XYZ file of N, CA and C in Angstrom:
267
model
N -20.968 5.515 18.145
C -20.554 6.778 17.590
C -21.793 7.644 17.375
N -21.712 8.852 17.868
C -22.865 9.744 17.716
C -22.819 10.432 16.344
N -23.922 11.065 15.954
C -23.988 11.685 14.622
C -22.906 12.742 14.387
N -22.592 13.506 15.415
C -21.561 14.531 15.261
C -20.212 13.899 14.932
N -19.838 12.865 15.699
C -18.563 12.183 15.464
C -18.514 11.559 14.069
N -19.625 10.997 13.647
C -19.694 10.385 12.323
C -19.493 11.428 11.222
N -20.180 12.557 11.355
C -20.021 13.630 10.367
C -18.605 14.203 10.383
N -18.040 14.352 11.570
C -16.674 14.872 11.675
C -15.687 13.921 11.003
N -15.864 12.624 11.214
C -14.986 11.640 10.583
C -15.150 11.657 9.065
N -16.398 11.744 8.612
C -16.644 11.806 7.170
C -15.996 13.041 6.551
N -16.100 14.164 7.236
C -15.493 15.395 6.740
C -13.974 15.253 6.657
N -13.365 14.634 7.658
C -11.918 14.409 7.628
C -11.526 13.533 6.445
N -12.322 12.501 6.177
C -12.035 11.614 5.050
C -12.181 12.345 3.719
N -13.191 13.193 3.622
C -13.392 13.976 2.395
C -12.232 14.948 2.198
N -11.811 15.603 3.282
C -10.689 16.534 3.184
C -9.412 15.807 2.768
N -9.192 14.624 3.316
C -8.009 13.838 2.945
C -8.071 13.425 1.479
N -9.260 13.034 1.022
C -9.421 12.640 -0.380
C -9.172 13.828 -1.306
N -9.659 15.005 -0.922
C -9.419 16.210 -1.726
C -7.931 16.552 -1.769
N -7.266 16.401 -0.653
C -5.829 16.655 -0.607
C -5.086 15.668 -1.512
N -5.506 14.404 -1.492
C -4.906 13.392 -2.366
C -5.100 13.761 -3.832
N -6.309 14.189 -4.174
C -6.602 14.572 -5.551
C -5.773 15.788 -5.968
N -5.605 16.709 -5.049
C -4.788 17.887 -5.341
C -3.340 17.482 -5.612
N -2.821 16.545 -4.841
C -1.455 16.058 -5.062
C -1.326 15.385 -6.420
N -2.327 14.588 -6.780
C -2.313 13.925 -8.083
C -2.358 14.944 -9.216
N -3.190 15.951 -9.051
C -3.302 16.994 -10.068
C -1.982 17.739 -10.222
N -1.334 18.061 -9.110
C -0.029 18.722 -9.171
C 0.986 17.858 -9.905
N 0.963 16.572 -9.640
C 1.881 15.648 -10.304
C 1.624 15.626 -11.807
N 0.361 15.609 -12.189
C 0.016 15.619 -13.612
C 0.436 16.924 -14.281
N 0.285 18.030 -13.558
C 0.695 19.328 -14.107
C 2.189 19.351 -14.396
N 2.950 18.670 -13.541
C 4.407 18.629 -13.702
C 4.829 17.586 -14.728
N 3.860 16.853 -15.262
C 4.172 15.870 -16.295
C 4.621 14.528 -15.761
N 4.367 14.253 -14.518
C 4.796 12.985 -13.937
C 3.803 11.866 -14.169
N 4.316 10.654 -14.147
C 3.454 9.480 -14.216
C 2.979 9.150 -12.813
N 1.781 8.584 -12.725
C 1.213 8.242 -11.425
C 0.880 6.758 -11.404
N 1.767 5.936 -10.827
C 1.425 4.522 -10.697
C 0.210 4.350 -9.796
N -0.513 3.277 -9.988
C -1.748 3.048 -9.226
C -1.489 3.086 -7.735
N -0.463 2.381 -7.258
C -0.236 2.326 -5.818
C 0.217 3.665 -5.257
N 0.899 4.474 -6.044
C 1.297 5.794 -5.564
C 0.091 6.701 -5.423
N -0.894 6.509 -6.289
C -2.074 7.364 -6.222
C -3.016 6.943 -5.104
N -2.827 5.770 -4.571
C -3.666 5.273 -3.480
C -2.969 5.579 -2.165
N -3.193 6.746 -1.654
C -2.494 7.153 -0.444
C -3.305 6.913 0.817
N -4.571 6.657 0.672
C -5.372 6.416 1.870
C -5.183 4.976 2.329
N -5.251 4.763 3.625
C -5.074 3.427 4.184
C -6.160 2.453 3.794
N -7.305 2.950 3.373
C -8.423 2.072 3.046
C -8.488 1.740 1.556
N -7.474 2.096 0.802
C -7.468 1.847 -0.640
C -7.484 0.346 -0.916
N -8.417 -0.127 -1.744
C -8.482 -1.562 -2.029
C -7.254 -2.070 -2.787
N -6.643 -1.227 -3.627
C -5.433 -1.647 -4.335
C -4.307 -1.915 -3.346
N -4.116 -0.981 -2.444
C -3.038 -1.108 -1.458
C -3.277 -2.313 -0.555
N -4.516 -2.522 -0.133
C -4.830 -3.658 0.733
C -4.565 -4.975 0.009
N -4.974 -5.074 -1.240
C -4.741 -6.288 -2.030
C -3.246 -6.516 -2.229
N -2.508 -5.447 -2.455
C -1.061 -5.538 -2.615
C -0.412 -6.071 -1.340
N -0.842 -5.558 -0.184
C -0.308 -6.038 1.095
C -0.605 -7.517 1.294
N -1.843 -7.921 1.007
C -2.222 -9.329 1.160
C -1.381 -10.222 0.251
N -1.171 -9.781 -0.973
C -0.379 -10.563 -1.923
C 1.068 -10.670 -1.466
N 1.620 -9.575 -0.969
C 2.982 -9.616 -0.442
C 3.089 -10.571 0.734
N 2.123 -10.507 1.642
C 2.147 -11.412 2.792
C 2.075 -12.870 2.356
N 1.229 -13.173 1.381
C 1.130 -14.540 0.866
C 2.452 -14.991 0.255
N 3.046 -14.134 -0.556
C 4.308 -14.487 -1.210
C 5.421 -14.702 -0.189
N 5.482 -13.834 0.808
C 6.497 -13.968 1.852
C 6.292 -15.261 2.617
N 5.055 -15.589 2.911
C 4.741 -16.826 3.628
C 5.179 -18.058 2.831
N 4.876 -18.075 1.542
C 5.269 -19.211 0.694
C 6.790 -19.313 0.616
N 7.454 -18.188 0.469
C 8.914 -18.209 0.420
C 9.510 -18.673 1.744
N 8.900 -18.294 2.835
C 9.371 -18.727 4.158
C 9.240 -20.241 4.300
N 8.109 -20.789 3.858
C 7.909 -22.237 3.931
C 8.857 -22.975 2.988
N 9.065 -22.449 1.799
C 9.939 -23.124 0.838
C 11.408 -23.018 1.232
N 11.712 -22.097 2.111
C 13.092 -21.942 2.578
C 13.577 -23.217 3.240
N 12.665 -23.912 3.902
C 13.022 -25.153 4.592
C 13.322 -26.270 3.598
N 12.682 -26.247 2.443
C 12.880 -27.290 1.438
C 14.026 -26.963 0.485
N 14.143 -25.700 0.128
C 15.161 -25.285 -0.842
C 16.084 -24.277 -0.182
N 17.340 -24.550 -0.190
C 18.325 -23.633 0.399
C 18.837 -22.664 -0.667
N 17.947 -21.868 -1.204
C 18.296 -20.965 -2.292
C 18.558 -19.558 -1.769
N 19.717 -19.037 -2.093
C 20.052 -17.654 -1.711
C 19.166 -16.664 -2.470
N 18.788 -17.021 -3.697
C 17.931 -16.137 -4.487
C 16.545 -16.024 -3.868
N 15.991 -17.153 -3.416
C 14.676 -17.106 -2.770
C 14.744 -16.338 -1.459
N 15.839 -16.507 -0.735
C 16.007 -15.770 0.520
C 16.085 -14.268 0.246
N 16.833 -13.893 -0.773
C 16.957 -12.474 -1.125
C 15.610 -11.904 -1.560
N 14.859 -12.684 -2.326
C 13.534 -12.238 -2.762
C 12.601 -12.057 -1.571
N 12.627 -12.997 -0.638
C 11.786 -12.903 0.559
C 12.127 -11.644 1.350
N 13.405 -11.377 1.519
C 13.829 -10.193 2.265
C 13.420 -8.907 1.542
N 13.534 -8.915 0.223
C 13.144 -7.739 -0.555
C 11.647 -7.482 -0.432
N 10.847 -8.536 -0.537
C 9.396 -8.383 -0.394
C 9.028 -7.903 1.004
N 9.746 -8.392 2.001
C 9.486 -7.959 3.378
C 9.787 -6.472 3.531
N 10.876 -6.009 2.924
C 11.208 -4.574 2.985
C 10.131 -3.733 2.306
N 9.650 -4.193 1.161
C 8.592 -3.460 0.454
C 7.336 -3.387 1.313
N 7.005 -4.502 1.956
C 5.823 -4.533 2.818
C 5.955 -3.527 3.958
N 7.130 -3.447 4.549
C 7.361 -2.489 5.637
C 7.240 -1.055 5.120
N 7.747 -0.805 3.922
C 7.691 0.545 3.351
C 6.266 1.016 3.088
N 5.405 0.115 2.649
C 4.041 0.541 2.314
C 3.096 0.483 3.493
N 3.525 -0.131 4.578
C 2.640 -0.274 5.745
C 2.437 1.038 6.456
């Protein structure tokens, strides 16, 4: 990557971060609550990445336990977690 491309990418990231901050500020002006994951709109957010990893781990464990326990509740939980993972991806 040449210096121009690097600076252009950095500028895009800064502009995106400013836009995110503006959205958060608008939400605060309207009196809304801002959950941590909602405020992390960039793909590189460490909170969002950790959340995805945790969901994947939980889904994996539930998938493995499905073979040992024939629980409809565990199956429903696994499906719900999978839907959440798809929504945040």
